[in-house]
Short mmCIF file of C-alpha atoms in Angstrom, two decimals:
data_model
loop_
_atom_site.label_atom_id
_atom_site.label_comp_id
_atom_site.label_asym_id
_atom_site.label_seq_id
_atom_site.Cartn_x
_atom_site.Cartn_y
_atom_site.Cartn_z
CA UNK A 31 -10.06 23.56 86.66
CA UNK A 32 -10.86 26.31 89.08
CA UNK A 33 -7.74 28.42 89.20
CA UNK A 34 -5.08 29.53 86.79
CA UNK A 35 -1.70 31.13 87.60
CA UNK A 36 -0.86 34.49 85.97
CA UNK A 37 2.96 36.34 85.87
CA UNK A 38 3.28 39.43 83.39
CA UNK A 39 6.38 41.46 82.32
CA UNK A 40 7.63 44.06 80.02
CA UNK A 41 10.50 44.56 77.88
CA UNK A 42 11.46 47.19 80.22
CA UNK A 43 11.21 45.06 82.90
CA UNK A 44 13.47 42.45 81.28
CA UNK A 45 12.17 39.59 83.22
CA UNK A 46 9.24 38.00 85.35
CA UNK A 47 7.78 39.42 88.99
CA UNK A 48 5.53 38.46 91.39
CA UNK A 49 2.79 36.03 89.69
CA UNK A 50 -0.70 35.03 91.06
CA UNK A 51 -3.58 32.35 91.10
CA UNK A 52 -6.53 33.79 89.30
CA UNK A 53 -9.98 32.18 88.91
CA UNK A 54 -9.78 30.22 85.47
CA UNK A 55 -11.38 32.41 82.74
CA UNK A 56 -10.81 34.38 79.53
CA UNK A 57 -8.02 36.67 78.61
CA UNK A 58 -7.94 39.75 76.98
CA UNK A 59 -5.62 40.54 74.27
CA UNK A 60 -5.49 43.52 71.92
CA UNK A 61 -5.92 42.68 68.49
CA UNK A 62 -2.08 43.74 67.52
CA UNK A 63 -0.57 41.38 70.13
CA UNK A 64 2.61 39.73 68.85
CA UNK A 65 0.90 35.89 69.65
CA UNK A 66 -1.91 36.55 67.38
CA UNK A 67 0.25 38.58 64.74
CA UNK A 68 3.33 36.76 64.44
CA UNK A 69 2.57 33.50 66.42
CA UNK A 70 5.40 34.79 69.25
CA UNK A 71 4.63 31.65 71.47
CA UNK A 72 5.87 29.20 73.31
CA UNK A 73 3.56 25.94 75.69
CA UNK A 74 4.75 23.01 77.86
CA UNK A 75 2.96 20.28 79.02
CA UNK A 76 3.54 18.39 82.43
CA UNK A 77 1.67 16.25 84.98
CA UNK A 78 1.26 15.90 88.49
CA UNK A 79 -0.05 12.67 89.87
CA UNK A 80 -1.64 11.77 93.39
CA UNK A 81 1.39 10.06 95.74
CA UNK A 82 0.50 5.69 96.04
CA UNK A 83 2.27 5.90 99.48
CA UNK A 84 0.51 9.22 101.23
CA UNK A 85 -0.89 13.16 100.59
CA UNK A 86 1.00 14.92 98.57
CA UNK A 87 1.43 15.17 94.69
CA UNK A 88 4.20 14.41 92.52
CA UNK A 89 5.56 16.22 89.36
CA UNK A 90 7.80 14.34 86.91
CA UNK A 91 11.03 17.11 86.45
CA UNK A 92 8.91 20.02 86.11
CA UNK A 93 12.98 22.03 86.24
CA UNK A 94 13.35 20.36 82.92
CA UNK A 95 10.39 22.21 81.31
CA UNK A 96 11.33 25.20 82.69
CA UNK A 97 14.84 24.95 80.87
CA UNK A 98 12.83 23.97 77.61
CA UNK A 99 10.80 27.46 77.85
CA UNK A 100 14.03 29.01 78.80
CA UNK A 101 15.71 27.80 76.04
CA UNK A 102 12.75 27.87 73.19
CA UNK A 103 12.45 31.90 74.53
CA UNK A 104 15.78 33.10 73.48
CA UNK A 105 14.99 31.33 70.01
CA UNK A 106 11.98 33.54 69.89
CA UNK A 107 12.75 36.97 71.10
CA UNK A 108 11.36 36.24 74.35
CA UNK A 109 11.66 36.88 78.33
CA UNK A 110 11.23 33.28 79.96
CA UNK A 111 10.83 32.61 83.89
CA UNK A 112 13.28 31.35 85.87
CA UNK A 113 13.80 27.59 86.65
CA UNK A 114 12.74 28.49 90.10
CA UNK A 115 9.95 31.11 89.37
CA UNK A 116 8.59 28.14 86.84
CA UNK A 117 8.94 25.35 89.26
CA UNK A 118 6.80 27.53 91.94
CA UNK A 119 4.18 28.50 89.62
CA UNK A 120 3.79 24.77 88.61
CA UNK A 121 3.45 23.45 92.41
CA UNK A 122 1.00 26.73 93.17
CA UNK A 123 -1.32 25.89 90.24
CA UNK A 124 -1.66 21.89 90.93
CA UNK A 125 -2.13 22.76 95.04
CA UNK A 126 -4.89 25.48 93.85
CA UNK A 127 -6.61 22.84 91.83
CA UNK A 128 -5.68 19.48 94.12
CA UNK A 129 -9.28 18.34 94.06
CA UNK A 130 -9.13 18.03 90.10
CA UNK A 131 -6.07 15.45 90.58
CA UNK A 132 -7.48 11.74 89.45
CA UNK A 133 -7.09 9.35 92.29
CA UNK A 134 -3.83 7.30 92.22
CA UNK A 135 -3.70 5.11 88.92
CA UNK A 136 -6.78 6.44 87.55
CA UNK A 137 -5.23 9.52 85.08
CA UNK A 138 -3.46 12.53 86.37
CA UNK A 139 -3.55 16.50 86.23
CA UNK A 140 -1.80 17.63 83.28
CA UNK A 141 -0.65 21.42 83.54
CA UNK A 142 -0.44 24.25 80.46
CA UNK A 143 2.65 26.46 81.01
CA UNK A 144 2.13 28.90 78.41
CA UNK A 145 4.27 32.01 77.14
CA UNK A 146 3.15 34.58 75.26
CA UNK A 147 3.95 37.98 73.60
CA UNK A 148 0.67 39.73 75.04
CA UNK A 149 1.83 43.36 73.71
CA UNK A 150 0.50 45.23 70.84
CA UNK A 151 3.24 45.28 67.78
CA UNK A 152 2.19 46.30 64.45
CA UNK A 153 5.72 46.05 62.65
CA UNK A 154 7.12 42.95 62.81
CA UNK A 155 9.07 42.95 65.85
CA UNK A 156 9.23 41.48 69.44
CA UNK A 157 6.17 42.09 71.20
CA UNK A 158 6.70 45.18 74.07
CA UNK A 159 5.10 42.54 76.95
CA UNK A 160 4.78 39.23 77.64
CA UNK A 161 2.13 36.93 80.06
CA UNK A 162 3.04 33.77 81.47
CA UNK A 163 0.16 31.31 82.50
CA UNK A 164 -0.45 27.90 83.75
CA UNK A 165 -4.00 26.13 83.58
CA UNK A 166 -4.31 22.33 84.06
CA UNK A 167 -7.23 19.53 83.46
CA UNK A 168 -7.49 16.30 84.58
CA UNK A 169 -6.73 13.58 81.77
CA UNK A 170 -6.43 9.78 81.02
CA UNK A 171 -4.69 8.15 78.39
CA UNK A 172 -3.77 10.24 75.08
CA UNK A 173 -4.57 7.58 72.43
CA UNK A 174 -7.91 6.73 72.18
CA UNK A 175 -6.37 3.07 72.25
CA UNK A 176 -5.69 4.07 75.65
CA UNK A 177 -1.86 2.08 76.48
CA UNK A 178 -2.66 -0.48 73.70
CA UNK A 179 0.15 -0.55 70.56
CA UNK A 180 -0.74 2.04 68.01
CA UNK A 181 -0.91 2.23 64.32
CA UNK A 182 1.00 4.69 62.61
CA UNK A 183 1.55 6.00 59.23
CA UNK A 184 4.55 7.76 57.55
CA UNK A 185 4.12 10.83 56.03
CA UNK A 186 6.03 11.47 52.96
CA UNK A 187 5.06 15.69 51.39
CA UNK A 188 4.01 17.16 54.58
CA UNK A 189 6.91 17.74 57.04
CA UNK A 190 6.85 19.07 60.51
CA UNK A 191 9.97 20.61 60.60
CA UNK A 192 12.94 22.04 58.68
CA UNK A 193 16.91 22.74 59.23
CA UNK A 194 16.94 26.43 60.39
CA UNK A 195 13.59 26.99 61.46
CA UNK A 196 11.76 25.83 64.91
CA UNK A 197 11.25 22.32 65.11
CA UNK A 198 13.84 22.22 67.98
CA UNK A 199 11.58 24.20 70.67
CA UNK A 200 8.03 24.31 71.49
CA UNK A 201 6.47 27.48 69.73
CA UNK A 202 3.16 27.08 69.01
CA UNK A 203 3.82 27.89 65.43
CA UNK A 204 4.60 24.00 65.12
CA UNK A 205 1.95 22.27 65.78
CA UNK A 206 -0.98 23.74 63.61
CA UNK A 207 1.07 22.92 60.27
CA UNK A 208 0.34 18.99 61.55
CA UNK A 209 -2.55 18.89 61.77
CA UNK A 210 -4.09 18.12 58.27
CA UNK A 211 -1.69 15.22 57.97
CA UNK A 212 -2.97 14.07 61.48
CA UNK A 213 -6.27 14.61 61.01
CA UNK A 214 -6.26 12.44 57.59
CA UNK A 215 -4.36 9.88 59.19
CA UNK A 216 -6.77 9.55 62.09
CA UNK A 217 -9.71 9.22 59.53
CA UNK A 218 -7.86 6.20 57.75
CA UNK A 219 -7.71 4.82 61.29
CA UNK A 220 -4.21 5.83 62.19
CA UNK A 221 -3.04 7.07 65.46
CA UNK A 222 -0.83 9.42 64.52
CA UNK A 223 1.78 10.39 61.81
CA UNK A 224 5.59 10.07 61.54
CA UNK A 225 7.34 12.68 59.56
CA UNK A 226 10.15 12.48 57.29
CA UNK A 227 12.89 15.16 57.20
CA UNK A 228 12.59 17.69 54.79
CA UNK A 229 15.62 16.99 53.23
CA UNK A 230 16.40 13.68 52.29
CA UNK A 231 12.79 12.46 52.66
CA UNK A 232 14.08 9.29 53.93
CA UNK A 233 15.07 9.75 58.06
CA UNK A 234 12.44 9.56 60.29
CA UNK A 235 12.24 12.49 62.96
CA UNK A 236 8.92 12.30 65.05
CA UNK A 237 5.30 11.96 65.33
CA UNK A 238 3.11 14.96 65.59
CA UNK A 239 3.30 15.01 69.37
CA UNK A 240 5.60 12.32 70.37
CA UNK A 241 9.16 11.42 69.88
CA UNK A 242 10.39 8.03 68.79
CA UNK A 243 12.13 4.65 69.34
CA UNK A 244 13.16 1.98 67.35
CA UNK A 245 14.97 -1.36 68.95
CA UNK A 246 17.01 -3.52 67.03
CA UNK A 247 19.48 -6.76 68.26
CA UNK A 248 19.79 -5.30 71.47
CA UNK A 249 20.50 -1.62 70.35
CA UNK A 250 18.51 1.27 71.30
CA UNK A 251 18.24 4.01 68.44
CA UNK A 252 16.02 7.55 68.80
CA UNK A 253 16.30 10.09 66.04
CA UNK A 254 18.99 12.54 67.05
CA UNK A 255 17.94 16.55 68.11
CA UNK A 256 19.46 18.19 65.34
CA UNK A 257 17.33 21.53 65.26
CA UNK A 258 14.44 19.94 64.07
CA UNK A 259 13.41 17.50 66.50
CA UNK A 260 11.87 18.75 70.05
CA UNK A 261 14.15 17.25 73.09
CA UNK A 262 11.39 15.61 74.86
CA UNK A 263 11.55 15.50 78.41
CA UNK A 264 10.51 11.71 78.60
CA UNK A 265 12.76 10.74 75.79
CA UNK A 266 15.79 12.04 77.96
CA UNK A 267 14.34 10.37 80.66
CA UNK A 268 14.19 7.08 78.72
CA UNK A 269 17.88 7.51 77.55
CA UNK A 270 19.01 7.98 80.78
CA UNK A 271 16.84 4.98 82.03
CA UNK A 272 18.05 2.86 79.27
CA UNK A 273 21.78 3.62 79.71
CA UNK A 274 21.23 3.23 83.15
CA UNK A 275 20.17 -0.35 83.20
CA UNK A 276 23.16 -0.95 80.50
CA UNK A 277 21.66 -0.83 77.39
CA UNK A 278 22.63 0.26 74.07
CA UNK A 279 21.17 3.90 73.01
CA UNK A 280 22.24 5.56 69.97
CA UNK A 281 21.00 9.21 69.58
CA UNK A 282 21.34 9.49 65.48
CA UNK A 283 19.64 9.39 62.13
CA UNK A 284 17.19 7.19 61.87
CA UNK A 285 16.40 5.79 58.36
CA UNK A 286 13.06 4.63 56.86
CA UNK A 287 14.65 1.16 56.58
CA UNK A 288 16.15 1.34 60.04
CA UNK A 289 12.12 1.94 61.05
CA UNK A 290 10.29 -0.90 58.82
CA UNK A 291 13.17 -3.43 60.15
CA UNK A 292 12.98 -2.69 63.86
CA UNK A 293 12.19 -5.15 66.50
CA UNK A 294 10.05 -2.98 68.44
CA UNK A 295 9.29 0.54 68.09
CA UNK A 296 7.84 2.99 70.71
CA UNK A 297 6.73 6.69 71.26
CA UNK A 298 7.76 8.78 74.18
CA UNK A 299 5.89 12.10 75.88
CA UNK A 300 4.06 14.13 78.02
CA UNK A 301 0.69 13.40 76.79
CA UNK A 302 1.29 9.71 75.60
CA UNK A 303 4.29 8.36 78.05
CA UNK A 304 5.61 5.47 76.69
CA UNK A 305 3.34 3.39 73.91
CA UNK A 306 4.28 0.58 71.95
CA UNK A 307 3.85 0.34 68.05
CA UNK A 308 1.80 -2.29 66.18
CA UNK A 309 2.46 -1.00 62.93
CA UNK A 310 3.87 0.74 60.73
CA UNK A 311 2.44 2.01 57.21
CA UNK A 312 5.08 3.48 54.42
CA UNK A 313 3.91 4.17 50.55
CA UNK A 314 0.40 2.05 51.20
CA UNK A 315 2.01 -0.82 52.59
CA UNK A 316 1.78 -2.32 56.67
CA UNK A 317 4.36 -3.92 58.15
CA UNK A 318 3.98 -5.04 61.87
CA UNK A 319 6.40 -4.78 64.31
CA UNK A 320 5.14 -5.06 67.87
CA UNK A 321 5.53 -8.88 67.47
CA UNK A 322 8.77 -9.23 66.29
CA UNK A 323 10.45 -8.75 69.22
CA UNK A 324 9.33 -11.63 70.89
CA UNK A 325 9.67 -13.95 67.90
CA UNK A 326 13.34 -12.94 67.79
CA UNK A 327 14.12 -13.66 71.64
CA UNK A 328 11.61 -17.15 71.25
CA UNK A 329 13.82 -18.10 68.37
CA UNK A 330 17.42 -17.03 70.51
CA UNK A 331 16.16 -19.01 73.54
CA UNK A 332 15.38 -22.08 71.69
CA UNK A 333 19.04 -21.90 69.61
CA UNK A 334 20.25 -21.22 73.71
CA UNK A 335 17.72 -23.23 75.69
CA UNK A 336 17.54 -20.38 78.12
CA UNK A 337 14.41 -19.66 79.72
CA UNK A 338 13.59 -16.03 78.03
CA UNK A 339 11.26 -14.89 81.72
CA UNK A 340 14.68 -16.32 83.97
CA UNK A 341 16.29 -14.13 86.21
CA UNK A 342 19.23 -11.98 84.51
CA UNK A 343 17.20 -11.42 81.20
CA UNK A 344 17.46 -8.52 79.42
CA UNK A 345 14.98 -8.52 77.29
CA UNK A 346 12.49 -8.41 80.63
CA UNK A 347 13.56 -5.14 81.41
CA UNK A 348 13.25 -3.97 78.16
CA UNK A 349 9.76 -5.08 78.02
CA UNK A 350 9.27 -2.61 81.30
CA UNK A 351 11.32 0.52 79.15
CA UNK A 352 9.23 0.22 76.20
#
């Protein structure tokens, strides 16, 4: 899009000033810096959407990413912005670049918070200064299946994460180790990948840019944030929904078997909100789950002779959560 926003500080600074807008563009960074080095950084993703009922834009808990950074910073050695100077930055970029928001229903502007060690460090060490930035771009659907059910496959020697390191917070470290697994997964037709922990090889933690639910006679489960699993900000939200509305929702482990036997599994995030899962493919063989579900509640409300789309049902707000 046409403008970026820009916020730079030092260690002797010890925290964030006055940022700006800046024409989007390049950036310069010396060859030493502690990003390129020693991978010393940290990115968010949010979107804004065009308001149904008026002007005006709305972001979906932008203070939530801002604690994320916050949080993921003081894992890595770094300075973060406040939840307010965050929050600001956020609303200046999307107003700088309102004309690249899609119209209402029709995608939305997804913004790049991204922190950095910017310094020059040859020693292994924190980097001596730090750049904040926020760029955006206009997107649709994540999946190229666009809000269909996905396919995904279990991955069983590459793992995304492991106790002690990062997999809790959004460093950018994380996410180029995926990508050979994804990128062989997507050329067997696959969506995406779920990994494995590294431990046990057998509980299921997340996909390479997506956290996960599985549903099961009436119970709610998501793989529990242990270190290794990011705290997405729509799988909170989805908890909260879900508890909300009285259901269910266990945050623990999450077995291989507890996956393959689900009624109905779904992925949560930024980038792909909340998709449904067709299937499900462990040690070469498929197993479908998106219709399951519905079987189960057919066969309950012929046992019952309750109409399963009457008034009261839970399973038709379920159907909205996932």
């Amino acid at each position: 899009t046409d403008y970026m926003y820009v916020m730079r500080c030092t260690q002797e600074e010890g925290g964030f000033s006055r940022g700006e807008l800046a024409r989007y563009g390049n950036i310069e960074l010396s060859p030493s810096s502690g990003v390129l080095n020693y991978g010393q950084g940290l990115f968010e993703g949010l979107k804004a959407y065009r308001r149904a009922d008026g002007p005006g834009y709305t972001l979906f808990r932008p203070e939530e990413n801002a604690r994320r950074m916050q949080h993921g910073a003081g894992r890595m050695c770094m300075p973060s912005p406040s939840v307010e100077q965050f929050v600001h930055a956020v609303k200046q970029t999307v107003l700088a670049n309102k004309r690249w928001v899609p119209p209402q229903g029709k995608g939305a502007l997804y913004l790049r918070p991204l922190l950095i060690g910017s310094g020059a460090i040859l020693g292994l060490a924190p980097a001596p200064e730090y750049t904040f930035m926020i760029y955006a771009a206009p997107v649709g659907t994540y999946f190229k299946e666009g809000m269909a059910a996905i396919n995904l496959l279990v991955e069983e020697e590459i793992h995304r994460a492991m106790p002690g390191g990062t997999g809790g917070v959004k460093t950018i470290s994380n996410y180029a180790p995926v990508l050979k697994a994804q990128m062989d997964a997507r050329s067997k037709g696959f969506a995406d990948v779920l990994y494995l922990d590294s431990v046990h090889k057998r509980y299921v933690e997340e996909a390479s840019s997506c956290n996960l639910f599985v549903v099961k006679g009436g119970a709610v489960a998501t793989p529990a944030t242990a270190g290794t699993i990011l705290p997405g900000v729509t799988r909170r939200s989805i908890i909260e929904l879900a508890r909300d509305s009285g259901y269910q929702v266990e945050e623990r482990l999450v077995s291989i078997d507890d996956l393959i036997s689900a009624d109905e599994v779904f992925c949560t995030g930024t980038a792909v909100g909340v998709t449904p899962v067709s299937t499900i493919t462990y040690q070469g063989t498929r197993v479908r789950v998106q219709d399951r579900r519905r079987h189960a509640v057919e066969e309950a409300v012929h046992d019952s002779d309750v109409d399963p789309d009457g008034p009261g049902g839970g399973q038709e707000r379920m159907d909205g959560c996932g």
